One Martini backbone bead per residue (centre of mass of N, CA, C, O) as a GRO file, in nm:
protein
  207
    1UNK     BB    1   2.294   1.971   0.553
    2UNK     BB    2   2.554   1.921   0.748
    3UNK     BB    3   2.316   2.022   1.013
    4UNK     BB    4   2.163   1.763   1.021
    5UNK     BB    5   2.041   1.542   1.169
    6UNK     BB    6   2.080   1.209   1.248
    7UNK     BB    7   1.770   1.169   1.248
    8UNK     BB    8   1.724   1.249   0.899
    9UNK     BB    9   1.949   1.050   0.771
   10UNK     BB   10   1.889   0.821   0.888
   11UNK     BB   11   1.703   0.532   0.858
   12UNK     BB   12   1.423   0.431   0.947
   13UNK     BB   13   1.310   0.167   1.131
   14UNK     BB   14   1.084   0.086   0.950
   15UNK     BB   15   1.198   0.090   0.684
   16UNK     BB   16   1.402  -0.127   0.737
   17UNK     BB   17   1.182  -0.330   0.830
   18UNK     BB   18   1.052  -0.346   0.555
   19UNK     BB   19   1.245  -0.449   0.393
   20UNK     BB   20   1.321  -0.714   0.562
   21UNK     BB   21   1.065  -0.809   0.529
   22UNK     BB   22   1.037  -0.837   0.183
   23UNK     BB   23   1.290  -1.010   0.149
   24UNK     BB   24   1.203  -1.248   0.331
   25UNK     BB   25   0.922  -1.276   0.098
   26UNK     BB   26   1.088  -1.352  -0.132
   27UNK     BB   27   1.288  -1.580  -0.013
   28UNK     BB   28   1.075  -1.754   0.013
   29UNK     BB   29   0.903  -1.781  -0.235
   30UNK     BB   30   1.113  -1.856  -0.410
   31UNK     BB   31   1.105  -2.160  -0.262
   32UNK     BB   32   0.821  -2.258  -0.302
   33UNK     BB   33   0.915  -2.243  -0.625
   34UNK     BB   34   1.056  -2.500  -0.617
   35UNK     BB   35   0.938  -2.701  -0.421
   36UNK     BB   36   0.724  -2.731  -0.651
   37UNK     BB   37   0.910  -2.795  -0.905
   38UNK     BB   38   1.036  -3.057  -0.763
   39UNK     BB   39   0.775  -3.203  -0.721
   40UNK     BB   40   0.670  -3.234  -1.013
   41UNK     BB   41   0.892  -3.369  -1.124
   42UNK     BB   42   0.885  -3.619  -0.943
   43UNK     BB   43   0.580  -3.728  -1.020
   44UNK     BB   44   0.682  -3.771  -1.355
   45UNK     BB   45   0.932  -3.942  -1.234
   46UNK     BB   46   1.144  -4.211  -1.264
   47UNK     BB   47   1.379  -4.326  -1.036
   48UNK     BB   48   1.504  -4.537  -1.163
   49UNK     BB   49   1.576  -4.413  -1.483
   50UNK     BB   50   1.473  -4.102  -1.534
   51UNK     BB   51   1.234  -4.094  -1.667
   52UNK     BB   52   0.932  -4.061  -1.762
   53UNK     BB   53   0.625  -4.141  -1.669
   54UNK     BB   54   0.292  -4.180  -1.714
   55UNK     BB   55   0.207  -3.902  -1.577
   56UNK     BB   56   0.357  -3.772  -1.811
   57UNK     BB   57   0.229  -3.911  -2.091
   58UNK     BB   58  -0.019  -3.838  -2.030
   59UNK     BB   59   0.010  -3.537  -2.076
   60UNK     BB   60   0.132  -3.551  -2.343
   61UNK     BB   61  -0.116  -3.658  -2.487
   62UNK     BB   62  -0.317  -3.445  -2.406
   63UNK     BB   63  -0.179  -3.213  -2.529
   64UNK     BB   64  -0.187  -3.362  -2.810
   65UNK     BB   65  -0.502  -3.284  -2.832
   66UNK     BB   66  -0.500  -2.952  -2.766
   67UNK     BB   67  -0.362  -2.933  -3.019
   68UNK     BB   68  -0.490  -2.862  -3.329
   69UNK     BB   69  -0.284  -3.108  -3.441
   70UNK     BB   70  -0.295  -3.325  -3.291
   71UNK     BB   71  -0.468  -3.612  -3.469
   72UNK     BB   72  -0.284  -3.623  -3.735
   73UNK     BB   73   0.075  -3.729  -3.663
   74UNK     BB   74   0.126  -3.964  -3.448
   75UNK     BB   75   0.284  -4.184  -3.263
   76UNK     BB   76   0.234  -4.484  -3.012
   77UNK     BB   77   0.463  -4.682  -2.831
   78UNK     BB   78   0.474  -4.991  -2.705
   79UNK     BB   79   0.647  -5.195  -2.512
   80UNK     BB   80   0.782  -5.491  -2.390
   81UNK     BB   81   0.936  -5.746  -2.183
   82UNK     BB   82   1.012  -6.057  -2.225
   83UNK     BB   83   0.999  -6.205  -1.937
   84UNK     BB   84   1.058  -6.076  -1.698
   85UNK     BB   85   1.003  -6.207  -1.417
   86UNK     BB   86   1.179  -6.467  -1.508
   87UNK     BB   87   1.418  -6.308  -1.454
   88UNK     BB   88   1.436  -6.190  -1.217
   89UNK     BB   89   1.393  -6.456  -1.067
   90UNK     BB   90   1.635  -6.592  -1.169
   91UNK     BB   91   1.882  -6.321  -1.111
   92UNK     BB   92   1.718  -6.066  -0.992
   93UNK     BB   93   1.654  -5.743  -0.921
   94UNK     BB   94   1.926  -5.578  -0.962
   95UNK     BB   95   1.943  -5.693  -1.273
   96UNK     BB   96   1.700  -5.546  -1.371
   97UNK     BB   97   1.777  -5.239  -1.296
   98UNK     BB   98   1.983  -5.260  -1.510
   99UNK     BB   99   1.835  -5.299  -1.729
  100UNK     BB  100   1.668  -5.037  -1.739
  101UNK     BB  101   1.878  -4.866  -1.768
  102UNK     BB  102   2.005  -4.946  -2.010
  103UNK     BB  103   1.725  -4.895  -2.141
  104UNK     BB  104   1.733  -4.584  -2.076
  105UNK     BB  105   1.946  -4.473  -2.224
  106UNK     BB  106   1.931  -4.579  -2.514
  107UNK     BB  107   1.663  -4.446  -2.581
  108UNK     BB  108   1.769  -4.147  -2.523
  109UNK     BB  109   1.928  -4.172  -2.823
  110UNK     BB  110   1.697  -4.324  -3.013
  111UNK     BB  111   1.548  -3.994  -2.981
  112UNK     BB  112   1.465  -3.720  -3.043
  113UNK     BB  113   1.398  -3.424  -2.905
  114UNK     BB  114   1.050  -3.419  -3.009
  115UNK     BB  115   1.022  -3.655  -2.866
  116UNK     BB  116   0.876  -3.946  -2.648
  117UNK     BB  117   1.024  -4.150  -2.340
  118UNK     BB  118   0.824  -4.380  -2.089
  119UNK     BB  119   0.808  -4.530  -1.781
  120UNK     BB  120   0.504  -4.716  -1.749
  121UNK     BB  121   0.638  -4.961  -1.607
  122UNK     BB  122   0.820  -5.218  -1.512
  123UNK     BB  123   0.853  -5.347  -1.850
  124UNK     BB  124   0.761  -5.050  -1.984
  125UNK     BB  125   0.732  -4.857  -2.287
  126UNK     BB  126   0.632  -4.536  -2.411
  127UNK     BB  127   0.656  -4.364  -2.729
  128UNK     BB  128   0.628  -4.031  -2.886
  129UNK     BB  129   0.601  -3.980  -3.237
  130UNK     BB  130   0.608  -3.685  -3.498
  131UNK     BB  131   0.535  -3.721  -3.759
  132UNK     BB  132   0.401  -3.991  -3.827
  133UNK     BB  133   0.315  -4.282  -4.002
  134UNK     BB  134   0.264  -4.612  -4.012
  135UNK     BB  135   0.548  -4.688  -4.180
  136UNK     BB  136   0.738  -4.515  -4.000
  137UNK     BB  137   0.662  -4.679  -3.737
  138UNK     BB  138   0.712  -4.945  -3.776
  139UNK     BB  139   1.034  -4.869  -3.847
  140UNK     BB  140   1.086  -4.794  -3.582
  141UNK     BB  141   0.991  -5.030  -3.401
  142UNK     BB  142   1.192  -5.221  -3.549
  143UNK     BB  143   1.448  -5.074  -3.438
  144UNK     BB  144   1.357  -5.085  -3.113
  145UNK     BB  145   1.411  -5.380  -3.124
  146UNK     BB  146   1.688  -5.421  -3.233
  147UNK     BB  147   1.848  -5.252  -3.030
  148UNK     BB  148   1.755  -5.452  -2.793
  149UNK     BB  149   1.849  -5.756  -2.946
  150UNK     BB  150   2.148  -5.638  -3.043
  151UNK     BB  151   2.270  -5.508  -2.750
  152UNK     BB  152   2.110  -5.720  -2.520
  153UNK     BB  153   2.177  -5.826  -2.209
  154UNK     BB  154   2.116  -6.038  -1.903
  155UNK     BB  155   2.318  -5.979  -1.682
  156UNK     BB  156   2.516  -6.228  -1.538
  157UNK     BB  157   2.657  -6.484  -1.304
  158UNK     BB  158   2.622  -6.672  -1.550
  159UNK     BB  159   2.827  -6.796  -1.740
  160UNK     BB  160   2.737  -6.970  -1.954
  161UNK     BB  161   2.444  -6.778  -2.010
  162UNK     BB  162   2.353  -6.523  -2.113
  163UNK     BB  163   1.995  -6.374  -2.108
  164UNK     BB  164   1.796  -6.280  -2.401
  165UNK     BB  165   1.616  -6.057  -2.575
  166UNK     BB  166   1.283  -5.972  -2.565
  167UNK     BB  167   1.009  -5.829  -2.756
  168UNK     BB  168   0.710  -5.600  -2.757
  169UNK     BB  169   0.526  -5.414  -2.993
  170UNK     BB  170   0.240  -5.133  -3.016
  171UNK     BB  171   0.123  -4.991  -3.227
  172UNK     BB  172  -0.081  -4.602  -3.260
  173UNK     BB  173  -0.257  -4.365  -3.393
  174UNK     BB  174  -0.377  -4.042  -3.378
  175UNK     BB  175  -0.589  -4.069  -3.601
  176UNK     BB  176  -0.792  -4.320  -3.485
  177UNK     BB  177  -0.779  -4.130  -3.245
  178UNK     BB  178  -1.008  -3.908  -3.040
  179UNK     BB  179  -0.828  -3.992  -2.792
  180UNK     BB  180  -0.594  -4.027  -2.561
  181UNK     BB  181  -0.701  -4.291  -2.439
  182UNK     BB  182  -0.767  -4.448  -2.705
  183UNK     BB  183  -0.441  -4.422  -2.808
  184UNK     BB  184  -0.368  -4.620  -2.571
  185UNK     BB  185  -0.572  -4.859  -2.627
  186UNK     BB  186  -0.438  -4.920  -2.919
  187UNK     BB  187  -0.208  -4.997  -2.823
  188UNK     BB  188  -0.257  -5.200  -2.605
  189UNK     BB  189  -0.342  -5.372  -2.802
  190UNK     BB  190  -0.150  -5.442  -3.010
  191UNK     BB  191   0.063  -5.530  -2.763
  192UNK     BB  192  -0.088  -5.810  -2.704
  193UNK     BB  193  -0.067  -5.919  -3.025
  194UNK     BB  194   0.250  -5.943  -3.011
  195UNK     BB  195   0.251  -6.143  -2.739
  196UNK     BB  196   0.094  -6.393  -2.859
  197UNK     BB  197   0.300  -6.341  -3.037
  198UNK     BB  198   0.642  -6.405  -3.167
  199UNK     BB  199   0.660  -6.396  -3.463
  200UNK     BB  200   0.501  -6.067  -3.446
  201UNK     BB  201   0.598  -5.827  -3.234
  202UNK     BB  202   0.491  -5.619  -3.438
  203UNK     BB  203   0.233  -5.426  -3.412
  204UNK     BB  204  -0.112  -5.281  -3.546
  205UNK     BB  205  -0.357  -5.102  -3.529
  206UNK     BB  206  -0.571  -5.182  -3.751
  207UNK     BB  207  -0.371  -5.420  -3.933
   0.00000   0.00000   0.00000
């Protein structure tokens, strides 16, 4: 083997070449599987707030009527802020945007990991919580009301006197509803007579 010429032992050029043509078809497809990944996240993802956002929703809730167990038991609540606008138009945008910040903060404190909460609109969010009745649902709203109206105000530089935040929120069982779509149109239903009422800011579906 000693006296095998250089042209046996070193590798031949074709080989060399498809091997670098392989490594970077590898990491080519490698980047491409990232930038879809990447996509997709931004896709479900609310830029403001970074919390998941309708069209994560829709797929969250979507998902759950397609496994075996999905209309069992999960609660859907919608939230709204109430006179978000009239706040936004009086205070600023941007002190508007701090406050959904921090109220996208606070949410994800106050759920727990297999639970599920998304900036649905400009200043709505909207919660699905996982194997809860309706007594333990509204007893959630009433908590996240509460964490919010009693721990949250629209900071401003009016020095005079911060103003104080109310919301309304919507429950909706996934009992009640055969599909996905129905069961947020019962939330929505829900949250709608809550803003009418403000005696009553927690409202349930058919209760």
């Amino acid at each position: 083997m000693d006296f095998l010429p250089p042209s046996l032992t070193a590798p031949w050029p074709a080989e060399t070449d498809l091997e670098t043509k392989l490594r970077h078809d590898v990491d080519r497809m490698e980047a491409l599987e990232r930038g879809v990944a990447a996509a997709q996240t931004a896709s479900s993802t609310d830029r403001l707030t970074g919390l998941p956002n309708r069209t994560a929703l829709n797929k969250t809730v979507l998902d759950l009527y397609e496994r075996e167990e999905g209309s069992a038991g999960s609660a859907l609540i919608m939230m709204d802020i109430d006179d978000f606008k009239a706040l936004n138009s009086r205070y600023g945008t941007q002190n508007g945007s701090r406050l959904l910040k921090k109220l996208a903060d606070l949410f994800r404190k106050s759920i727990k990991k297999h639970d599920f909460v998304a900036r649905t609109d400009g200043d709505e969010f909207t919660f699905l919580f996982a194997n809860v009745g309706m007594q333990e649902a509204m007893a959630i709203a009433e908590r996240l009301r509460n964490s919010v109206e009693d721990n949250v105000v629209f900071a401003t530089s009016d020095t005079r006197q911060n103003a104080k935040l109310t919301v309304s929120l919507g429950v909706a069982l996934s009992a009640d509803a055969a599909t996905a779509s129905q069961l947020q149109a019962n939330a929505r239903i829900a949250l709608h007579a809550a803003q009418s009422n403000r005696r009553l800011p927690v409202q349930a579906f058919g209760r």
